[in-house]
Coordinates of C-alpha atoms and ligand atoms in Angstrom, one line a residue:
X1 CA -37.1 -15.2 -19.6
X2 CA -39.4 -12.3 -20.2
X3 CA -36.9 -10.1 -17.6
X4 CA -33.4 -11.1 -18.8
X5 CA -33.0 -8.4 -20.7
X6 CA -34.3 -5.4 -18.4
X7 CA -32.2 -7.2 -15.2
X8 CA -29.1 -7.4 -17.4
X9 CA -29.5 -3.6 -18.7
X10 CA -30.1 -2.8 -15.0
X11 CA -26.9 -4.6 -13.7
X12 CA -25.1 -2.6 -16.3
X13 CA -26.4 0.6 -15.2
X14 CA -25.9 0.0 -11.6
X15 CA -22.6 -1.5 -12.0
X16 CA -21.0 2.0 -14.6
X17 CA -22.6 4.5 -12.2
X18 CA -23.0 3.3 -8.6
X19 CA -19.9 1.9 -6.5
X20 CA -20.9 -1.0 -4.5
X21 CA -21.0 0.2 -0.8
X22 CA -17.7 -2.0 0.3
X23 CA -15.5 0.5 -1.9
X24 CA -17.6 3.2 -0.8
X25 CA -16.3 2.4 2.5
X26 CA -12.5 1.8 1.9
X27 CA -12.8 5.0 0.3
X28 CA -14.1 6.9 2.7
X29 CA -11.6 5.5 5.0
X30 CA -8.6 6.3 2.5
X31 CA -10.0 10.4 2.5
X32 CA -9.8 10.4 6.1
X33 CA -6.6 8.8 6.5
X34 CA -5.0 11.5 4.0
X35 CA -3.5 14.8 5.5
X36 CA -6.2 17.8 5.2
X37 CA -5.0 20.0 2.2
X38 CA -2.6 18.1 0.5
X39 CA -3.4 17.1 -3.0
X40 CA -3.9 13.9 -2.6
X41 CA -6.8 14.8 0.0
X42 CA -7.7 17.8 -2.4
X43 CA -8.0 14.6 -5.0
X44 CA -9.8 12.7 -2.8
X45 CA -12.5 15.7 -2.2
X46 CA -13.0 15.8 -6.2
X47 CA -13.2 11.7 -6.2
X48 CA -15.7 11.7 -3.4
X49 CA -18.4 14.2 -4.9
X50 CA -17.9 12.3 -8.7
X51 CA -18.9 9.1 -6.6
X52 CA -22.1 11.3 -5.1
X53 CA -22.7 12.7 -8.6
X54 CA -22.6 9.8 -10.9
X55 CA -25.2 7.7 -8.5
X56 CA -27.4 11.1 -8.3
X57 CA -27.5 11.6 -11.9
X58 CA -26.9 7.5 -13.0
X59 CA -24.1 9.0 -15.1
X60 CA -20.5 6.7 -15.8
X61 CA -18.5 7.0 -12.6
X62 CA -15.5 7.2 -14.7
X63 CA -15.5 7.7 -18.7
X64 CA -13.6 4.7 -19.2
X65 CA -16.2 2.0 -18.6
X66 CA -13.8 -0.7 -19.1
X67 CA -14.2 -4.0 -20.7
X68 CA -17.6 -5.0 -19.5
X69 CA -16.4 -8.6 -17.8
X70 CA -19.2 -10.9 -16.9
X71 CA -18.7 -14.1 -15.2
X72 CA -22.2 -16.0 -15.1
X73 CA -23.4 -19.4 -13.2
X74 CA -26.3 -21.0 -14.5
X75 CA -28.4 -24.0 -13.0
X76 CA -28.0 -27.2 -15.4
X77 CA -30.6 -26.9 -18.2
X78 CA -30.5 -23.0 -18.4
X79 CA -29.9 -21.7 -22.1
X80 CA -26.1 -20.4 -22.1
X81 CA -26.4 -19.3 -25.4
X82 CA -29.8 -17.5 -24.9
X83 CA -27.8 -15.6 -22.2
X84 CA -25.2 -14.3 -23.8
X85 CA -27.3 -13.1 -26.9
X86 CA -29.1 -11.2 -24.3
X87 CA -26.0 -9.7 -22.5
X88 CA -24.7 -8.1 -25.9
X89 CA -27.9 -6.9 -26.6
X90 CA -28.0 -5.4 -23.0
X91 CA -24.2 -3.9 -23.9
X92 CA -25.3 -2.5 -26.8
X93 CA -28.5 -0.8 -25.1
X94 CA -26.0 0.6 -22.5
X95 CA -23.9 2.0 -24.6
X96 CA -26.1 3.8 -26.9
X97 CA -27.4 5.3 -23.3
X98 CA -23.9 6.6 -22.4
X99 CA -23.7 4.4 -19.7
X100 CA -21.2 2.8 -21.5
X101 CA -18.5 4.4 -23.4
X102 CA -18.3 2.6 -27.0
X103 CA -15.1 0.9 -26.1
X104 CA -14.5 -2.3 -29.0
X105 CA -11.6 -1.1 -30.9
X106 CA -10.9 -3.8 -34.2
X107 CA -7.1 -4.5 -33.3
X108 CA -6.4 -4.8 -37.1
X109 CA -8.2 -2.0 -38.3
X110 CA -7.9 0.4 -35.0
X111 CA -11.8 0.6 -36.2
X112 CA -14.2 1.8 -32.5
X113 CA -17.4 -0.6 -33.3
X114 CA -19.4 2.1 -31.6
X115 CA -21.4 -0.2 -29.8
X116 CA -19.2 -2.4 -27.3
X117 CA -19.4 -5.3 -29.3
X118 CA -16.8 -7.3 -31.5
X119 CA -14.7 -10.1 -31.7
X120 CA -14.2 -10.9 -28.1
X121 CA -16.2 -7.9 -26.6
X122 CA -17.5 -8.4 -24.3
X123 CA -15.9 -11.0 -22.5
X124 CA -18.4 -13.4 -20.8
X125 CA -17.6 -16.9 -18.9
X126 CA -20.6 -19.3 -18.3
X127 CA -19.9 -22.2 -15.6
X128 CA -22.9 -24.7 -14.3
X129 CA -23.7 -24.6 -10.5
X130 CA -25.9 -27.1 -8.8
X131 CA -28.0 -23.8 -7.3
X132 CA -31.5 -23.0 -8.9
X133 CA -30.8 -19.4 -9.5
X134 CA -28.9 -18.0 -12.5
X135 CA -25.9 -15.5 -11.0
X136 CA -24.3 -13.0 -13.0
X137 CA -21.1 -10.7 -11.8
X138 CA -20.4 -8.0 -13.7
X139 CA -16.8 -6.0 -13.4
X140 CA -16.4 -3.0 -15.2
X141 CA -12.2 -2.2 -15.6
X142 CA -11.1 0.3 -17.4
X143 CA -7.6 0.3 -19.7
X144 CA -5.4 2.7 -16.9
X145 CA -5.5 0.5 -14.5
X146 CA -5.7 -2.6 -16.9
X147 CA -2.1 -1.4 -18.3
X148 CA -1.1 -1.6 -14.5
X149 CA -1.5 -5.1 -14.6
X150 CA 1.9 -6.9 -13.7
X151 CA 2.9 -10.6 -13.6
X152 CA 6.4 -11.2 -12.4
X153 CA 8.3 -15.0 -13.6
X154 CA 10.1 -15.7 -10.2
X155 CA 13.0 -15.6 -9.2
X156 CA 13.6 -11.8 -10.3
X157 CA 15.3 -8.9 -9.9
X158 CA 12.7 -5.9 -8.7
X159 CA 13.7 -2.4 -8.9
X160 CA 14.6 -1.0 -4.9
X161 CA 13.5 -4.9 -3.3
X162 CA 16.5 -6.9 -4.6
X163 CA 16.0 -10.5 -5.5
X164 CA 12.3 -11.8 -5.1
X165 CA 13.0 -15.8 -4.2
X166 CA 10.4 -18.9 -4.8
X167 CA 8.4 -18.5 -1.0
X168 CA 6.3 -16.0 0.3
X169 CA 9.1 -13.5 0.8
X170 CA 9.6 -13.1 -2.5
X171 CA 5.6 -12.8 -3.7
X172 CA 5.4 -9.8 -1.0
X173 CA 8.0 -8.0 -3.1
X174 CA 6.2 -8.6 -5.7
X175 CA 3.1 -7.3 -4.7
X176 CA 4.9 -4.1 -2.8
X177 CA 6.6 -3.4 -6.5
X178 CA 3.3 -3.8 -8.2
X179 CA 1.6 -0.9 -6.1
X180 CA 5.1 1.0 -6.5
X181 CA 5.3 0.6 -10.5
X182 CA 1.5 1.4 -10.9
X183 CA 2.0 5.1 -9.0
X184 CA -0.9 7.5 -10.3
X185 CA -1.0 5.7 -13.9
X186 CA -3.9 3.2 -12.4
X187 CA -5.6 6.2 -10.3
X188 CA -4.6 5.2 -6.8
X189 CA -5.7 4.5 -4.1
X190 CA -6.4 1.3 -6.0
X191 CA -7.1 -2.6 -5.4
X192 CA -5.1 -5.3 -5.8
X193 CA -5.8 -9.1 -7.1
X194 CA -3.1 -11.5 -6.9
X195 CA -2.7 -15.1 -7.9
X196 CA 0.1 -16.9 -6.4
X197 CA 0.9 -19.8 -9.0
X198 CA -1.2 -21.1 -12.0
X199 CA 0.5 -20.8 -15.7
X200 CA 0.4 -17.0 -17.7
X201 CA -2.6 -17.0 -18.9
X202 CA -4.6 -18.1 -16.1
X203 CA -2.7 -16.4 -13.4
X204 CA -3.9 -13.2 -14.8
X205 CA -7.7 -14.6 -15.2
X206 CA -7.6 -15.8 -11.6
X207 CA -5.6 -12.2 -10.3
X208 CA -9.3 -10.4 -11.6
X209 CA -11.4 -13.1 -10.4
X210 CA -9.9 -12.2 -6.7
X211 CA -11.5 -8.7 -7.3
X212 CA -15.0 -10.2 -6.8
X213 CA -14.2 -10.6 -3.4
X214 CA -15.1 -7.6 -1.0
X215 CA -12.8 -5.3 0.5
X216 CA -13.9 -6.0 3.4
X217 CA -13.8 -9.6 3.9
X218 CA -11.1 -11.8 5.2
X219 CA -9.1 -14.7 3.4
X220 CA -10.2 -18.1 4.9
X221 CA -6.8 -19.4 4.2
X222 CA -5.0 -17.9 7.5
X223 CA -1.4 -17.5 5.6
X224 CA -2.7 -15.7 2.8
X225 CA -5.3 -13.7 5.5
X226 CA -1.5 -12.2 6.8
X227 CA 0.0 -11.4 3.8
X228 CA -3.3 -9.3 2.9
X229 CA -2.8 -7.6 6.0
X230 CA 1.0 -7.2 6.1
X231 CA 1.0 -5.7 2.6
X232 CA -2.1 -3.6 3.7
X233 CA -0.2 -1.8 6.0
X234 CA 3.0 -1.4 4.2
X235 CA 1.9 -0.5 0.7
X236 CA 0.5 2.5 2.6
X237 CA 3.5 3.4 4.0
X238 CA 5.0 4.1 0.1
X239 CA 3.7 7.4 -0.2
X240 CA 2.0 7.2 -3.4
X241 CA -0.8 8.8 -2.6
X242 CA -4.0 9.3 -4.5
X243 CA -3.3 10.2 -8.5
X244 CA 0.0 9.6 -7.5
X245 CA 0.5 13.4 -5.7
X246 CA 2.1 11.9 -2.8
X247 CA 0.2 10.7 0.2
X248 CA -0.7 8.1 3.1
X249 CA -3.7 6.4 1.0
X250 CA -1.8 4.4 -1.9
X251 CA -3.9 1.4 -1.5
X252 CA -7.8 0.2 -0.5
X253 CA -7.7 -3.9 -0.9
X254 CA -5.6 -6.4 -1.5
X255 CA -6.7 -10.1 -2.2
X256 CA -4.6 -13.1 -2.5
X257 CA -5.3 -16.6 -4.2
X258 CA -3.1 -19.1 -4.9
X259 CA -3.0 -22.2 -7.9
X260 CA -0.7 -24.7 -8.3
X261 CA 1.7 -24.6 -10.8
X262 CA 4.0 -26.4 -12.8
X263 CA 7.4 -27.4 -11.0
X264 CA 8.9 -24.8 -13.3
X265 CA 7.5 -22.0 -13.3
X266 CA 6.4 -19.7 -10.3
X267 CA 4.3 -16.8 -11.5
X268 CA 2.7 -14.0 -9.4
X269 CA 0.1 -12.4 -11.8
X270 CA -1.2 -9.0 -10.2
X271 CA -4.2 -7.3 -11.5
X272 CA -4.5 -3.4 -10.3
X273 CA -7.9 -2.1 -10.3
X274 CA -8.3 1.7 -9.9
X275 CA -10.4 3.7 -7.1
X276 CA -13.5 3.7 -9.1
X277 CA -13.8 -0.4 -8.8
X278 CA -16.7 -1.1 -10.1
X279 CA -18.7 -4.8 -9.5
X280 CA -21.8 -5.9 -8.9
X281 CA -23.8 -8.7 -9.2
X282 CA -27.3 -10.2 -9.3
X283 CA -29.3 -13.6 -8.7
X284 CA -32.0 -14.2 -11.5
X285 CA -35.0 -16.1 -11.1
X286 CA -34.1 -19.1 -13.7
X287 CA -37.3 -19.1 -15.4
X288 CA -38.4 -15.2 -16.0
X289 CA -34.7 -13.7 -15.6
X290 CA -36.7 -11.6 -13.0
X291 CA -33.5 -10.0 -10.6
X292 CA -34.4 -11.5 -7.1
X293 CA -31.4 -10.1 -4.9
X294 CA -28.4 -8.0 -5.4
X295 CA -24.5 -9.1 -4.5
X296 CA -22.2 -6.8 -2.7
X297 CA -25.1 -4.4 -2.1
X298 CA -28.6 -4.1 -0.9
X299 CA -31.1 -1.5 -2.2
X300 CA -32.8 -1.3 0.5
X301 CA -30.5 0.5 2.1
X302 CA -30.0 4.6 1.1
X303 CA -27.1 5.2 -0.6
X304 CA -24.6 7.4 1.4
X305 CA -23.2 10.4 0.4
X306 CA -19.6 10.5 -0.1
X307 CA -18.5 14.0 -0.1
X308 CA -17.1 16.2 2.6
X309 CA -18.2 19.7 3.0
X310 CA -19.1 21.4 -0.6
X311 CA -16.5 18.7 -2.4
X312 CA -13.2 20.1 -3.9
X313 CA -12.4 23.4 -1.3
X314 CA -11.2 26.2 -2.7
X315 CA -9.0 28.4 -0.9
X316 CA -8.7 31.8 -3.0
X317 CA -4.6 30.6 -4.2
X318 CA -6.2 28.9 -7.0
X319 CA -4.8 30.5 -10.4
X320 CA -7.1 31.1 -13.1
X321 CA -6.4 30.5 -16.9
X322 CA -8.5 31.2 -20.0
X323 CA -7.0 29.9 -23.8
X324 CA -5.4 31.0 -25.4
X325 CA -2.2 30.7 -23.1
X326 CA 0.8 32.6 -23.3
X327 CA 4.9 31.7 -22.5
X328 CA 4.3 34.0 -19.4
X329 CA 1.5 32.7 -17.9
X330 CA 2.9 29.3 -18.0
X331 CA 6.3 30.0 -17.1
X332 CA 5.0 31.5 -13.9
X333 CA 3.3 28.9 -12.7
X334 CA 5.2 26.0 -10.6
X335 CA 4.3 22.5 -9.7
X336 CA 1.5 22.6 -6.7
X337 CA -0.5 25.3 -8.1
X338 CA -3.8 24.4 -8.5
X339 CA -5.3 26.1 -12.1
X340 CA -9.4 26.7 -12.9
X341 CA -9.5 26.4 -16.7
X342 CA -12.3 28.7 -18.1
X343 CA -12.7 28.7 -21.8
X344 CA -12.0 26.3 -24.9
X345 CA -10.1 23.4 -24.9
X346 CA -9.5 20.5 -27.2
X347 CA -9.3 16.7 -26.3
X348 CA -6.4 14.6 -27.7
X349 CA -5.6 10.9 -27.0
X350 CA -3.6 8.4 -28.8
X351 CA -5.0 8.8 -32.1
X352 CA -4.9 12.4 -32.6
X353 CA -1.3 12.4 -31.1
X354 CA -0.3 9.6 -33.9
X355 CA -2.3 11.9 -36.5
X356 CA -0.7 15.1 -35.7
X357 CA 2.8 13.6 -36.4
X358 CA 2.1 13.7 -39.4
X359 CA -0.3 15.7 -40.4
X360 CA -1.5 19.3 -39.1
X361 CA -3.5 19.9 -36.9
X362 CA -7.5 20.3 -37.9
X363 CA -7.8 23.2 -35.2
X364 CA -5.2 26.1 -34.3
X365 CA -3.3 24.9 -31.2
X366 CA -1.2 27.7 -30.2
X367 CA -1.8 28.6 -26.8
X368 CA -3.9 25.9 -26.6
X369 CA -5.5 23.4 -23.7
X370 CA -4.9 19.8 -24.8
X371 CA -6.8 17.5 -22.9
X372 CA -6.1 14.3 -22.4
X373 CA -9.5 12.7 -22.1
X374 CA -11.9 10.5 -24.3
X375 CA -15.4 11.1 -23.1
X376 CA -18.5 9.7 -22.8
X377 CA -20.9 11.7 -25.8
X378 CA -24.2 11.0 -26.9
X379 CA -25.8 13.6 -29.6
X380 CA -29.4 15.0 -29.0
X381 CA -30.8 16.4 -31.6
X382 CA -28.3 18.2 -33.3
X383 CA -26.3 19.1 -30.1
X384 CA -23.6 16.3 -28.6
X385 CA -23.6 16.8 -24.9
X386 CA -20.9 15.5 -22.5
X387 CA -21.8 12.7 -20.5
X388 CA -18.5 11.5 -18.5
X389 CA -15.1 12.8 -19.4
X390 CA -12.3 12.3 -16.8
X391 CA -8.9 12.6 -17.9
X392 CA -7.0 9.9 -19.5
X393 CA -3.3 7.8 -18.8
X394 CA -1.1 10.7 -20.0
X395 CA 2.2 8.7 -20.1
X396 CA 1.1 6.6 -23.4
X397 CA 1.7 10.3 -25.6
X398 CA 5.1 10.1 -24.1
X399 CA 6.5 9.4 -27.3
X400 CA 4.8 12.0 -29.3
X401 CA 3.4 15.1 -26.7
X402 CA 7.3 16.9 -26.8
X403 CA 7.0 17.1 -30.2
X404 CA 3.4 18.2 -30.4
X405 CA 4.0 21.1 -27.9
X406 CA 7.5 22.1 -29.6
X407 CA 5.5 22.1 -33.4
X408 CA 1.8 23.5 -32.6
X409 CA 2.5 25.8 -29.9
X410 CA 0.4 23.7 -27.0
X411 CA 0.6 25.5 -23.7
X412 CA -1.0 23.2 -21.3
X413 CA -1.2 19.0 -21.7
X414 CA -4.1 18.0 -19.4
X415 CA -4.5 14.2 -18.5
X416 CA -3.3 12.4 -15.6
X417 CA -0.6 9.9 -14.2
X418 CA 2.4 12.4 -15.6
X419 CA 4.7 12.3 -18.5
X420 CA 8.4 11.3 -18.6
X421 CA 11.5 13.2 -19.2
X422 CA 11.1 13.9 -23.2
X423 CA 7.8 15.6 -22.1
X424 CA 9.9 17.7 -19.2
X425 CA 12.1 18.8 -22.0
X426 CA 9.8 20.1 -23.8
X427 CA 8.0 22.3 -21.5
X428 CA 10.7 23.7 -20.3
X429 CA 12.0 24.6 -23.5
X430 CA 9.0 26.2 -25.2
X431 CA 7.5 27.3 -21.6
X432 CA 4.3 25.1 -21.2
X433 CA 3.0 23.1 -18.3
X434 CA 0.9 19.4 -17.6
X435 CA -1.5 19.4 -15.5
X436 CA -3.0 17.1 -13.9
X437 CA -6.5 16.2 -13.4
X438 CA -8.0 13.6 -11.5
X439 CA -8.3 10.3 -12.8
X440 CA -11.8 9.4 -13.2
X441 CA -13.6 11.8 -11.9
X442 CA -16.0 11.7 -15.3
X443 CA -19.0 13.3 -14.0
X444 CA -17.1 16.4 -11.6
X445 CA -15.0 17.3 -15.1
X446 CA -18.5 16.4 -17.4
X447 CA -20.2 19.3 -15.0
X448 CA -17.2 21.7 -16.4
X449 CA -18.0 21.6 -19.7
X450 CA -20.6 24.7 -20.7
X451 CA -20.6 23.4 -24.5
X452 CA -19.6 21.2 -27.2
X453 CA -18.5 23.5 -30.0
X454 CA -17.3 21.0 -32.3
X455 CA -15.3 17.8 -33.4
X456 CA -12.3 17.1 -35.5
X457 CA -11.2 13.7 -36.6
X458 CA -14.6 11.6 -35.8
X459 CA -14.0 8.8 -37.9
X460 CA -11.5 8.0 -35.0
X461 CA -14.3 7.0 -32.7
X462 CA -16.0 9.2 -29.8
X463 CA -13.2 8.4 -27.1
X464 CA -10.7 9.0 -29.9
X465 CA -12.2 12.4 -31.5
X466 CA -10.6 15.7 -31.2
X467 CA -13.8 17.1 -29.3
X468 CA -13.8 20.9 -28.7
X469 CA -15.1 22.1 -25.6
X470 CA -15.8 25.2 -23.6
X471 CA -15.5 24.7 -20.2
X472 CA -15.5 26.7 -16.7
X473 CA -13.8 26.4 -13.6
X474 CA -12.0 22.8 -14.5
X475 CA -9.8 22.2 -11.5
X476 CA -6.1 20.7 -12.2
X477 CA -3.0 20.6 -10.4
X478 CA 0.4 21.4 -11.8
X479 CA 2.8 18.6 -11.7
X480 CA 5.3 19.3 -14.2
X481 CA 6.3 22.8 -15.0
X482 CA 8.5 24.9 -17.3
X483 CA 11.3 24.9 -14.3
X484 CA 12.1 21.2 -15.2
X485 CA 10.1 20.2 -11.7
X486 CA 7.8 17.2 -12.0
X487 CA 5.9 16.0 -8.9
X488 CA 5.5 12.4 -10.5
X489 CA 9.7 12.1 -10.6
X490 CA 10.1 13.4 -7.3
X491 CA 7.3 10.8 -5.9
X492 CA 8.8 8.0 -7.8
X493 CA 11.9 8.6 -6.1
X494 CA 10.9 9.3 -2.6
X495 CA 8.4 5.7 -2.8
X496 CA 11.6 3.9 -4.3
X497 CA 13.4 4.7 -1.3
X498 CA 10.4 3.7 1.0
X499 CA 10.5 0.8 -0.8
X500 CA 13.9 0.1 -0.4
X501 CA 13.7 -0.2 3.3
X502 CA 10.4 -2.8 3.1
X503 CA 13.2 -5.4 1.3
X504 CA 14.8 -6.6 4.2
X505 CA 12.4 -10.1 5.2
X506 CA 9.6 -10.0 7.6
X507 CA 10.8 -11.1 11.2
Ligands
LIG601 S1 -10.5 5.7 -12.7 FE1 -8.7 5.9 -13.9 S2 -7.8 3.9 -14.2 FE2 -10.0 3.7 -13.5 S3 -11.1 3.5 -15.4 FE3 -11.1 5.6 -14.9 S4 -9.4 6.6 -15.9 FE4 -9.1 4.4 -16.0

């Protein structure tokens, strides 16, 4: 097995910064379907030149790399155990690459184990085929579209569908409420895997394993073939739109398995997997661990590029904002602007929003940038350098960001998905703004940033730092402003009421 390792650290690298060509292709079709210079299409630009960037550069398509998820098939006789020792060795070499972000978090301790490995981390399943190959898939998920994630105990009572029932009526409700509920939290246009059946636990496991099918192909079970297709076509009449802006392209795949189940219970486990759906997979000689072919893409074949044009257009409207930011600026600025940040920023996720409840601040916030984002950094030399670092799922600070702004003087939240109504409040009362970036585009936003200058709070972990930043020209769009608008309400409500007319049953 003098290979394993190098094909596993390969797979690992291919899988974090190169889509497989199937989602290359619903994508491609999602940014055409979209309206010319809406924000969602604007949002589509950015996504498409991250995908071109991340493959030119092997950098993470998105910083979030996910829980790395292997599912491996082994002839009999082939060393299981060997395996896995080499695929956490593999991790860990990826991850001290930056092609993974450090991503095991101790659940007691809230310790990062800075190297992607720890009780449970990462998740690997072995099962014997009667091939003489070894296969491994790899899926790399991140936690945005993870929290997504829905599983619904039917009969229920959705939100705009009425009463989902025990038949196939009531799973498409389901489904349609799953895409609904996700919005831009999950970075749409996303995927969907349902499992029709099966108990809790492995109704969710069988949801993701219906993600290792490709977009492209069609269920063999004709029933399940229609409901793909049916909710296809009216998940995209929603209006969600990529990131949520509002749009025609909500949705790129959905796949449908079913399981029996116990007499009673009736579960429909969904699993919502973002744009940047990254899988791949690879056959290994048994003997040398040698790769001998690639699943769901063939390297023999040139990559395409992705991007229209030059990438994100720019049409001369676009405001431009340097920190410190004053009341002024921000109250004059309205939801639909689209803002170029040049200066410094800080980053802020869950952990600095829990610290600065209590405690202040290690850096002067007023007027600040505070970006929602937990990047990808490795340090060379004495310099760290910015490898991925997309924004992250705003709505998770809901319960802390009003009071943050109202306390430190924070003029602009960066992240992405929205916040709620407490958030609202607060920006319109101290005049601030959130803006929102586009989710997972980790090596467009990386490309923004001209320097580290420093970090607060390390002993947090790298995603979880407070990492100061000078960037220039990072593109965001406002969503919420200090008027009391917010884009992500207003799309919530307009896709509720789409939704309300998709409850009546199929004919
Ligand atoms: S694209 Fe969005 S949901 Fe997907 S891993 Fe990245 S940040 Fe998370």
């Amino acid at each position: 097995m003098e290979f394993l390792a190098n094909s596993l650290l390969e797979l690992i690298v291919q899988t974090s910064t190169n889509l497989p060509p199937d989602v290359r292709a619903a994508m491609s079709l999602a940014a055409n379907a979209e309206t010319p210079g809406t924000q969602s299409s604007q949002a589509l630009d950015i996504i498409l030149s991250n995908i071109d960037m991340a493959q030119q550069d092997e950098g993470p398509i998105c910083q979030d790399t996910g829980m790395p998820t292997f599912i491996v098939h082994t002839p009999v006789g082939v060393n299981q155990i060997r395996i896995k020792a080499a695929i956490r060795e593999a991790v860990a070499e990826a991850t001290r690459l930056g092609k993974l972000r450090p991503n095991s978090v101790d659940s007691l301790t809230g310790k990062n184990s800075g190297n992607n490995l720890g009780e449970e981390t990462p998740v690997a399943h072995f099962e014997q085929w009667e091939q003489d190959e070894i296969e491994i898939k790899l899926m790399l998920k991140g936690g945005g579209c993870e929290n997504k994630n829905i599983q619904y105990s039917v009969p229920c009572n959705l939100d705009h569908l009425g009463r989902a029932d025990r038949n196939l009526e009531g799973v498409r409700k389901c489904i349609l409420h799953a895409v609904w509920q996700a919005q831009g939290q999950g970075c749409a246009p996303g995927a969907l895997g349902v499992c029709i059946g099966s108990d809790r636990a492995h109704g969710y496991e069988l949801a993701k394993e219906q993600l290792f099918r490709t977009l492209d192909d069609v269920n063999p079970d004709p029933t399940l073939a229609a409901l793909e297709a049916e909710v296809m076509a009216e998940a995209n009449q929603l209006g969600v739109g990529a990131m949520g802006f509002g749009g025609k392209s909500s949705l790129i795949g959905c796949k449908i398995g079913a399981a029996n189940r116990l007499p009673a219970s009736f579960f429909v486990s969904v699993a919502y997997e973002c744009w940047a759906f990254r899988r791949l997979g690879v056959r290994l000689d048994a003997a040398t661990g040698a790769i001998t072919r690639w699943i769901y893409r063939d390297p023999a074949r040139a990559v395409e590029r992705m991007a229209r044009g030059e990438g994100f257009p720019l049409t001369g409207r676009e405001v431009m904002l340097t920190p410190p930011l004053t009341e002024a600026q921000m109250r004059a600025l309205k939801v639909g602007d689209v803002v170029l940040i040049s200066g410094e920023m800080y980053t802020g996720r869950d952990n600095v929003h829990a610290f600065l409840m209590k405690n202040a601040p290690p850096a002067d916030l007023n007027g600040a940038a505070l970006y929602h984002c937990g990047p990808v950094m490795l340090k060379e030399g004495d310099q760290w350098m910015v490898k991925a670092a997309g924004p992250t799922t705003s709505i998770r600070e809901e319960p802390y960001q009003g009071d943050v702004i109202r306390r430190y003087g924070v003029r602009a939240v960066i992240g992405k998905g929205g916040m709620g109504a407490k958030t609202l409040a607060a920006l319109q009362e101290c005049g601030a703004v959130y803006l929102n970036g586009i989710g997972g585009a980790a090596q467009y936003y990386a490309r923004t940033v001209e320097k580290v200058l420093g970090v607060h709070l390390m002993e947090f972990g790298i995603p979880e730092a407070m990492w100061h930043i000078r960037v220039k020209n990072f593109a965001a769009i406002v969503t919420m402003d200090a008027h009391g608008n917010s884009l992500h309400a207003d799309v919530e409500r307009e896709t509720g009421d789409v939704l309300e007319t998709l409850a009546a049953p199929r004919t």
